[in-house]
């Protein structure tokens, strides 16, 4: 997902509290519900949360539900009926698909396991997608459902984007719909049973790292062979939801350092001193630990190797294009990565440090503006925190 949508969109993991309490809809293009189990979604979002999601989609937004997210976006969920340990049956409030999502489509599912996983062959309904979509591809599958009688729901705005090619363990009604498109007011939803978003990378599979050398080569190898087809299909789905998709896969760039400066450089230290109540020391290094992010404070010339090694994530930018692209598919928790803030209290950041932004020109123009302004505007723009690749600016500043 990141490789297909970066840099057109920021992909940010959110919690139920954010969906319930934050004004997310105005800046959101797509809300994605991943796999797992949908009862947790129900417990958190039934009522007000689902009302907000439904309103967002009806007003032109897009919903993408993978596996559990597919069950959750249907009117009725049937999962492992008759299995006392696994059975889940009940209405779902969003009801983007106006019928039953029934699963598992294939037998053998077990939570937190690859026991029932497989490389499911998917037959694409190309009449509903752009020409780049493949005829068939093999996709990771583990517990997803079939959208019952989806072929009969065309008058309700339902399009079958893909079907299971193999025999199913449950009754799918007319057809074996694996992935459906649902027109919802001014917006739309795509619901899936399989996982077309899963790349053939060992660390990507469910709760267990799946390595062909020691686990399930009969799953990994077919998915790897069809990776380009899978990517083309996913790209076509995102386009159908109205998103701007990259023509080529882009590696997700690494976070850059943050640079704190001021129109008068010596004022920066005063600002940092005012933070003394929230600055903590650890092994001789200074940090600010916020609600969401942790910032490491340092001067341009005093970055310790031990500090950098301790706070770097377990990947670097010095990778091949293929490796970088694979890392880009990983779901990273950016709140766990320490953000490095360079405190420039002697001079502005150099051109080498910020090649895409000229601090000298910015502050020169700021001084010129202040000299022309009749109002008291000396505080406006006095301090600047700049970063070339950052996470959510709102989150960094507010939390």
Short mmCIF file of C-alpha atoms in Angstrom, two decimals:
data_model
loop_
_atom_site.label_atom_id
_atom_site.label_comp_id
_atom_site.label_asym_id
_atom_site.label_seq_id
_atom_site.Cartn_x
_atom_site.Cartn_y
_atom_site.Cartn_z
CA UNK A 1 0.00 0.00 0.00
CA UNK A 2 2.73 2.46 0.93
CA UNK A 3 4.70 1.71 -2.22
CA UNK A 4 1.63 2.35 -4.37
CA UNK A 5 0.43 5.52 -2.62
CA UNK A 6 3.60 7.30 -1.45
CA UNK A 7 4.09 10.27 -1.74
CA UNK A 8 0.55 11.18 -2.80
CA UNK A 9 -0.87 10.18 0.57
CA UNK A 10 0.33 9.76 4.14
CA UNK A 11 -0.60 6.33 5.50
CA UNK A 12 -1.15 6.63 9.24
CA UNK A 13 -2.22 3.86 11.67
CA UNK A 14 -5.11 5.03 13.83
CA UNK A 15 -6.94 3.77 16.90
CA UNK A 16 -10.61 3.54 17.74
CA UNK A 17 -10.25 6.63 19.92
CA UNK A 18 -9.00 8.64 16.97
CA UNK A 19 -11.94 7.54 14.82
CA UNK A 20 -14.35 8.43 17.62
CA UNK A 21 -12.83 11.65 18.92
CA UNK A 22 -10.69 13.28 16.22
CA UNK A 23 -11.88 15.18 13.09
CA UNK A 24 -10.24 12.67 10.74
CA UNK A 25 -12.84 12.62 7.96
CA UNK A 26 -12.04 16.04 6.51
CA UNK A 27 -8.45 15.07 5.64
CA UNK A 28 -8.97 11.38 4.87
CA UNK A 29 -9.16 9.87 1.38
CA UNK A 30 -9.38 6.19 2.34
CA UNK A 31 -10.05 4.28 5.54
CA UNK A 32 -8.62 0.76 5.63
CA UNK A 33 -9.75 -2.04 7.94
CA UNK A 34 -7.20 -4.88 8.03
CA UNK A 35 -7.54 -8.56 8.84
CA UNK A 36 -7.65 -10.22 12.24
CA UNK A 37 -11.10 -10.48 13.82
CA UNK A 38 -13.97 -8.06 13.40
CA UNK A 39 -15.57 -8.44 16.86
CA UNK A 40 -13.03 -5.96 18.22
CA UNK A 41 -14.15 -3.46 15.59
CA UNK A 42 -17.75 -4.02 16.68
CA UNK A 43 -16.99 -3.50 20.37
CA UNK A 44 -15.21 -0.23 19.72
CA UNK A 45 -17.13 1.31 16.83
CA UNK A 46 -20.73 0.09 16.99
CA UNK A 47 -23.00 3.11 17.18
CA UNK A 48 -21.22 6.43 16.85
CA UNK A 49 -18.03 5.12 15.25
CA UNK A 50 -19.84 3.30 12.47
CA UNK A 51 -22.11 6.28 11.96
CA UNK A 52 -19.06 8.47 11.33
CA UNK A 53 -17.52 5.92 8.94
CA UNK A 54 -20.78 5.49 7.04
CA UNK A 55 -21.19 9.26 6.77
CA UNK A 56 -17.60 9.61 5.54
CA UNK A 57 -18.14 7.07 2.75
CA UNK A 58 -21.57 8.37 1.73
CA UNK A 59 -20.09 11.87 1.36
CA UNK A 60 -17.42 10.71 -1.08
CA UNK A 61 -14.87 8.83 0.99
CA UNK A 62 -13.59 5.32 0.39
CA UNK A 63 -13.47 2.20 2.56
CA UNK A 64 -11.17 -0.78 1.95
CA UNK A 65 -11.73 -3.87 4.08
CA UNK A 66 -9.32 -6.81 3.93
CA UNK A 67 -10.53 -10.17 5.30
CA UNK A 68 -11.95 -9.19 8.74
CA UNK A 69 -12.53 -5.74 7.27
CA UNK A 70 -14.57 -7.45 4.54
CA UNK A 71 -16.76 -9.24 7.06
CA UNK A 72 -17.13 -5.98 8.97
CA UNK A 73 -18.26 -4.05 5.88
CA UNK A 74 -21.01 -6.54 5.04
CA UNK A 75 -24.59 -6.55 6.32
CA UNK A 76 -24.27 -9.96 7.95
CA UNK A 77 -21.26 -11.98 9.12
CA UNK A 78 -21.20 -15.78 9.17
CA UNK A 79 -17.91 -17.30 10.26
CA UNK A 80 -17.25 -20.99 10.97
CA UNK A 81 -20.90 -21.77 11.74
CA UNK A 82 -21.13 -24.94 13.83
CA UNK A 83 -17.60 -24.65 15.20
CA UNK A 84 -18.08 -23.94 18.91
CA UNK A 85 -14.63 -22.42 19.33
CA UNK A 86 -14.67 -20.19 16.27
CA UNK A 87 -18.29 -19.42 15.34
CA UNK A 88 -19.16 -15.77 14.87
CA UNK A 89 -22.61 -14.85 13.54
CA UNK A 90 -24.36 -11.50 13.54
CA UNK A 91 -25.48 -8.29 11.88
CA UNK A 92 -22.95 -5.60 11.01
CA UNK A 93 -23.86 -1.93 10.98
CA UNK A 94 -21.96 -0.60 7.96
CA UNK A 95 -23.63 -2.99 5.49
CA UNK A 96 -21.79 -1.67 2.42
CA UNK A 97 -22.33 -5.13 0.93
CA UNK A 98 -26.07 -5.73 1.41
CA UNK A 99 -25.77 -9.46 2.02
CA UNK A 100 -23.85 -12.17 3.85
CA UNK A 101 -20.08 -12.54 4.01
CA UNK A 102 -19.64 -16.25 4.79
CA UNK A 103 -16.45 -17.96 5.80
CA UNK A 104 -14.02 -19.38 6.04
CA UNK A 105 -14.16 -19.83 2.33
CA UNK A 106 -11.58 -22.61 2.75
CA UNK A 107 -11.28 -25.03 5.65
CA UNK A 108 -8.61 -25.20 8.33
CA UNK A 109 -8.52 -21.70 9.84
CA UNK A 110 -6.94 -21.23 13.27
CA UNK A 111 -6.22 -17.90 14.97
CA UNK A 112 -2.57 -16.86 15.23
CA UNK A 113 -1.54 -19.64 12.88
CA UNK A 114 -0.79 -20.38 9.24
CA UNK A 115 -2.48 -23.78 9.55
CA UNK A 116 -5.35 -22.82 7.25
CA UNK A 117 -3.39 -20.42 5.06
CA UNK A 118 -3.03 -20.99 1.34
CA UNK A 119 -2.15 -19.35 -1.94
CA UNK A 120 -5.68 -18.97 -3.29
CA UNK A 121 -6.15 -18.66 -7.03
CA UNK A 122 -8.20 -15.56 -7.81
CA UNK A 123 -10.08 -15.02 -11.07
CA UNK A 124 -10.41 -11.29 -11.88
CA UNK A 125 -13.58 -9.65 -13.20
CA UNK A 126 -11.69 -7.47 -15.66
CA UNK A 127 -14.85 -5.87 -17.06
CA UNK A 128 -15.02 -3.79 -13.87
CA UNK A 129 -11.35 -2.76 -13.72
CA UNK A 130 -8.79 -0.96 -15.85
CA UNK A 131 -7.01 -2.95 -18.54
CA UNK A 132 -3.85 -3.32 -16.42
CA UNK A 133 -5.61 -5.83 -14.16
CA UNK A 134 -4.54 -9.47 -14.71
CA UNK A 135 -6.88 -12.33 -15.62
CA UNK A 136 -5.79 -14.36 -12.60
CA UNK A 137 -3.32 -14.23 -9.73
CA UNK A 138 -2.58 -16.11 -6.54
CA UNK A 139 -3.13 -14.31 -3.27
CA UNK A 140 -2.44 -15.01 0.38
CA UNK A 141 -5.57 -16.32 2.09
CA UNK A 142 -6.24 -17.13 5.76
CA UNK A 143 -9.82 -17.20 7.00
CA UNK A 144 -11.57 -14.74 4.70
CA UNK A 145 -15.11 -15.07 3.44
CA UNK A 146 -17.13 -15.28 0.24
CA UNK A 147 -19.74 -12.62 -0.55
CA UNK A 148 -22.89 -14.69 -0.95
CA UNK A 149 -24.99 -14.14 -4.08
CA UNK A 150 -23.00 -11.02 -4.98
CA UNK A 151 -23.82 -11.57 -8.66
CA UNK A 152 -27.48 -10.93 -7.83
CA UNK A 153 -26.76 -7.54 -6.27
CA UNK A 154 -25.78 -5.54 -9.35
CA UNK A 155 -28.84 -3.32 -9.08
CA UNK A 156 -27.62 -2.36 -5.60
CA UNK A 157 -24.32 -1.07 -7.03
CA UNK A 158 -22.31 -4.24 -6.37
CA UNK A 159 -19.60 -5.35 -8.80
CA UNK A 160 -17.68 -8.61 -8.41
CA UNK A 161 -14.06 -7.61 -8.94
CA UNK A 162 -12.70 -11.11 -8.36
CA UNK A 163 -13.85 -14.65 -7.57
CA UNK A 164 -12.26 -17.71 -6.02
CA UNK A 165 -11.20 -20.18 -8.69
CA UNK A 166 -11.19 -23.25 -6.43
CA UNK A 167 -13.92 -25.19 -4.67
CA UNK A 168 -15.14 -23.61 -1.44
CA UNK A 169 -15.84 -25.08 1.99
CA UNK A 170 -19.05 -23.01 2.30
CA UNK A 171 -21.98 -22.13 0.05
CA UNK A 172 -21.24 -18.93 -1.85
CA UNK A 173 -24.62 -18.79 -3.54
CA UNK A 174 -24.50 -17.59 -7.13
CA UNK A 175 -20.81 -17.29 -7.95
CA UNK A 176 -17.82 -17.39 -5.61
CA UNK A 177 -17.23 -13.68 -5.05
CA UNK A 178 -13.90 -13.06 -3.32
CA UNK A 179 -13.65 -9.28 -3.77
CA UNK A 180 -16.56 -6.87 -4.30
CA UNK A 181 -16.95 -3.19 -5.09
CA UNK A 182 -19.88 -1.43 -3.43
CA UNK A 183 -21.19 1.96 -4.53
CA UNK A 184 -22.12 3.88 -1.39
CA UNK A 185 -23.71 7.29 -1.90
CA UNK A 186 -21.03 9.58 -3.33
CA UNK A 187 -18.29 7.19 -2.21
CA UNK A 188 -17.45 3.51 -2.46
CA UNK A 189 -16.13 0.47 -0.61
CA UNK A 190 -14.08 -2.53 -1.69
CA UNK A 191 -14.33 -5.63 0.49
CA UNK A 192 -12.06 -8.67 0.20
CA UNK A 193 -11.90 -12.22 1.49
CA UNK A 194 -8.25 -12.90 0.55
CA UNK A 195 -5.28 -10.63 1.25
CA UNK A 196 -4.16 -9.03 -2.04
CA UNK A 197 -2.25 -6.46 0.02
CA UNK A 198 0.16 -9.09 1.37
CA UNK A 199 3.53 -9.05 -0.36
CA UNK A 200 5.67 -12.22 -0.58
CA UNK A 201 8.00 -11.15 2.22
CA UNK A 202 8.65 -13.53 5.09
CA UNK A 203 7.89 -10.96 7.78
CA UNK A 204 4.53 -10.02 6.27
CA UNK A 205 2.45 -13.11 6.97
CA UNK A 206 -0.07 -12.96 9.81
CA UNK A 207 1.24 -13.64 13.31
CA UNK A 208 3.96 -16.08 12.26
CA UNK A 209 6.99 -15.28 10.11
CA UNK A 210 6.56 -17.49 7.08
CA UNK A 211 9.82 -18.62 5.52
CA UNK A 212 9.71 -21.07 2.61
CA UNK A 213 12.88 -22.75 3.88
CA UNK A 214 11.25 -23.92 7.11
CA UNK A 215 7.50 -23.41 6.75
CA UNK A 216 5.20 -23.33 3.72
CA UNK A 217 6.92 -23.00 0.33
CA UNK A 218 3.68 -24.11 -1.35
CA UNK A 219 2.17 -20.81 -0.17
CA UNK A 220 5.10 -18.43 -0.50
CA UNK A 221 6.43 -19.50 -3.90
CA UNK A 222 3.18 -19.06 -5.90
CA UNK A 223 2.53 -15.68 -4.31
CA UNK A 224 6.05 -14.54 -5.14
CA UNK A 225 5.67 -15.73 -8.73
CA UNK A 226 2.46 -13.70 -9.12
CA UNK A 227 3.66 -10.61 -7.26
CA UNK A 228 3.49 -8.31 -10.29
CA UNK A 229 -0.03 -9.53 -11.09
CA UNK A 230 -1.09 -9.05 -7.47
CA UNK A 231 0.33 -5.54 -7.46
CA UNK A 232 -1.41 -4.68 -10.74
CA UNK A 233 -4.73 -5.87 -9.33
CA UNK A 234 -4.34 -3.91 -6.11
CA UNK A 235 -3.37 -0.83 -8.10
CA UNK A 236 -6.52 -1.18 -10.23
CA UNK A 237 -8.64 -1.47 -7.07
CA UNK A 238 -7.15 1.67 -5.54
CA UNK A 239 -7.76 3.57 -8.77
CA UNK A 240 -11.37 2.39 -8.80
CA UNK A 241 -11.74 3.96 -5.36
CA UNK A 242 -10.55 7.25 -6.84
CA UNK A 243 -7.03 7.34 -5.44
CA UNK A 244 -3.98 8.67 -7.27
CA UNK A 245 -1.69 5.66 -7.63
CA UNK A 246 1.98 5.60 -8.58
CA UNK A 247 2.80 4.21 -12.00
CA UNK A 248 5.97 2.70 -10.55
CA UNK A 249 6.49 1.21 -7.10
CA UNK A 250 8.17 3.74 -4.83
CA UNK A 251 10.27 2.90 -1.82
CA UNK A 252 9.02 4.72 1.27
CA UNK A 253 11.65 7.31 2.26
CA UNK A 254 13.23 7.17 5.70
CA UNK A 255 12.40 9.83 8.26
CA UNK A 256 14.77 12.80 8.14
CA UNK A 257 16.18 14.85 10.98
CA UNK A 258 14.20 17.81 12.27
CA UNK A 259 15.97 21.17 12.31
CA UNK A 260 15.01 23.76 14.95
CA UNK A 261 16.08 27.31 14.11
CA UNK A 262 15.13 30.94 14.68
CA UNK A 263 15.36 34.25 12.86
CA UNK A 264 17.88 35.07 15.61
CA UNK A 265 19.83 31.82 16.18
CA UNK A 266 20.75 32.59 19.78
CA UNK A 267 17.04 32.64 20.68
CA UNK A 268 16.80 28.90 20.00
CA UNK A 269 18.63 28.00 23.20
CA UNK A 270 16.17 30.10 25.19
CA UNK A 271 13.32 28.13 23.65
CA UNK A 272 14.99 24.84 24.54
CA UNK A 273 15.66 26.07 28.09
CA UNK A 274 11.94 26.78 28.46
CA UNK A 275 11.32 23.07 27.87
CA UNK A 276 13.38 22.03 30.92
CA UNK A 277 10.36 20.57 32.70
CA UNK A 278 9.71 18.09 29.89
CA UNK A 279 13.31 17.27 28.91
CA UNK A 280 14.70 14.04 30.35
CA UNK A 281 18.30 12.78 30.31
CA UNK A 282 19.30 9.25 29.39
CA UNK A 283 22.94 8.17 29.14
CA UNK A 284 24.03 11.78 28.71
CA UNK A 285 21.53 12.48 25.93
CA UNK A 286 18.47 14.74 26.14
CA UNK A 287 14.98 13.64 25.09
CA UNK A 288 11.45 14.96 25.03
CA UNK A 289 8.92 12.16 25.45
CA UNK A 290 5.51 13.27 24.26
CA UNK A 291 2.19 11.46 24.21
CA UNK A 292 2.94 10.01 20.78
CA UNK A 293 6.55 10.82 19.80
CA UNK A 294 9.98 10.90 21.40
CA UNK A 295 12.46 13.58 20.27
CA UNK A 296 16.23 13.43 20.73
CA UNK A 297 17.78 16.89 21.10
CA UNK A 298 21.28 17.51 19.82
CA UNK A 299 23.55 20.15 18.35
CA UNK A 300 24.85 19.90 14.77
CA UNK A 301 28.26 18.69 15.95
CA UNK A 302 27.43 16.40 18.88
CA UNK A 303 25.54 13.35 17.62
CA UNK A 304 26.83 10.36 19.56
CA UNK A 305 27.22 7.06 17.74
CA UNK A 306 25.74 5.11 20.66
CA UNK A 307 22.65 7.29 20.68
CA UNK A 308 22.11 6.98 16.96
CA UNK A 309 22.56 3.22 17.02
CA UNK A 310 20.09 2.87 19.87
CA UNK A 311 17.36 4.88 18.24
CA UNK A 312 17.62 3.85 14.60
CA UNK A 313 14.88 1.51 13.32
CA UNK A 314 15.90 -1.94 12.10
CA UNK A 315 16.17 -0.81 8.48
CA UNK A 316 18.25 1.80 6.67
CA UNK A 317 18.05 3.69 3.44
CA UNK A 318 21.19 1.99 2.13
CA UNK A 319 19.36 -0.87 0.41
CA UNK A 320 18.75 -2.01 -3.11
CA UNK A 321 15.59 -0.76 -4.78
CA UNK A 322 13.97 -4.18 -4.34
CA UNK A 323 14.88 -4.40 -0.67
CA UNK A 324 13.72 -0.85 -0.02
CA UNK A 325 10.45 -1.58 -1.77
CA UNK A 326 9.92 -4.68 0.34
CA UNK A 327 10.56 -2.73 3.53
CA UNK A 328 8.03 -0.20 2.26
CA UNK A 329 5.29 -2.81 2.57
CA UNK A 330 5.96 -3.29 6.26
CA UNK A 331 3.52 -1.68 8.67
CA UNK A 332 5.84 0.51 10.72
CA UNK A 333 4.84 2.08 14.01
CA UNK A 334 6.46 5.46 13.51
CA UNK A 335 5.57 6.49 17.06
CA UNK A 336 8.24 4.00 18.22
CA UNK A 337 11.00 5.62 16.14
CA UNK A 338 12.89 8.40 17.91
CA UNK A 339 12.83 11.66 15.97
CA UNK A 340 16.18 13.46 15.92
CA UNK A 341 15.93 17.22 16.40
CA UNK A 342 19.01 19.32 15.60
CA UNK A 343 19.11 22.50 17.70
CA UNK A 344 20.69 25.29 15.60
CA UNK A 345 21.56 27.95 18.20
CA UNK A 346 24.70 29.27 16.49
CA UNK A 347 23.70 29.61 12.83
CA UNK A 348 21.01 28.65 10.36
CA UNK A 349 21.01 25.09 8.99
CA UNK A 350 23.44 24.78 6.09
CA UNK A 351 22.44 24.02 2.50
CA UNK A 352 24.03 20.59 2.91
CA UNK A 353 21.80 19.80 5.88
CA UNK A 354 18.59 21.00 4.21
CA UNK A 355 19.18 20.94 0.44
CA UNK A 356 15.49 21.46 -0.39
CA UNK A 357 14.89 24.47 1.84
CA UNK A 358 16.91 27.69 2.09
CA UNK A 359 16.74 28.92 5.69
CA UNK A 360 18.78 32.03 4.84
CA UNK A 361 16.26 33.09 2.20
CA UNK A 362 13.30 32.28 4.45
CA UNK A 363 14.52 34.33 7.39
CA UNK A 364 15.67 37.20 5.13
CA UNK A 365 12.18 37.42 3.67
CA UNK A 366 10.68 37.16 7.14
CA UNK A 367 12.76 40.12 8.33
CA UNK A 368 11.70 42.10 5.25
CA UNK A 369 8.03 41.33 5.95
CA UNK A 370 8.43 42.38 9.58
CA UNK A 371 10.05 45.68 8.55
CA UNK A 372 7.07 46.50 6.33
CA UNK A 373 4.36 45.45 8.75
CA UNK A 374 2.74 48.11 10.89
CA UNK A 375 1.33 45.57 13.32
CA UNK A 376 3.28 43.76 15.98
CA UNK A 377 4.40 40.72 14.02
CA UNK A 378 7.85 39.96 15.40
CA UNK A 379 6.73 36.65 16.92
CA UNK A 380 5.22 35.30 13.70
CA UNK A 381 7.64 32.83 12.14
CA UNK A 382 10.28 33.52 14.75
CA UNK A 383 10.93 29.83 15.32
CA UNK A 384 10.93 27.17 12.64
CA UNK A 385 11.06 23.39 12.89
CA UNK A 386 11.80 21.89 9.48
CA UNK A 387 12.01 18.31 8.28
CA UNK A 388 12.10 16.91 4.76
CA UNK A 389 10.42 13.57 5.57
CA UNK A 390 8.22 13.57 8.66
CA UNK A 391 5.22 11.76 10.07
CA UNK A 392 2.01 13.63 10.88
CA UNK A 393 2.82 17.29 11.58
CA UNK A 394 -0.39 17.68 13.60
CA UNK A 395 0.50 14.73 15.81
CA UNK A 396 4.09 15.86 16.33
CA UNK A 397 3.07 19.36 17.38
CA UNK A 398 0.00 18.50 19.45
CA UNK A 399 1.08 15.26 21.16
#
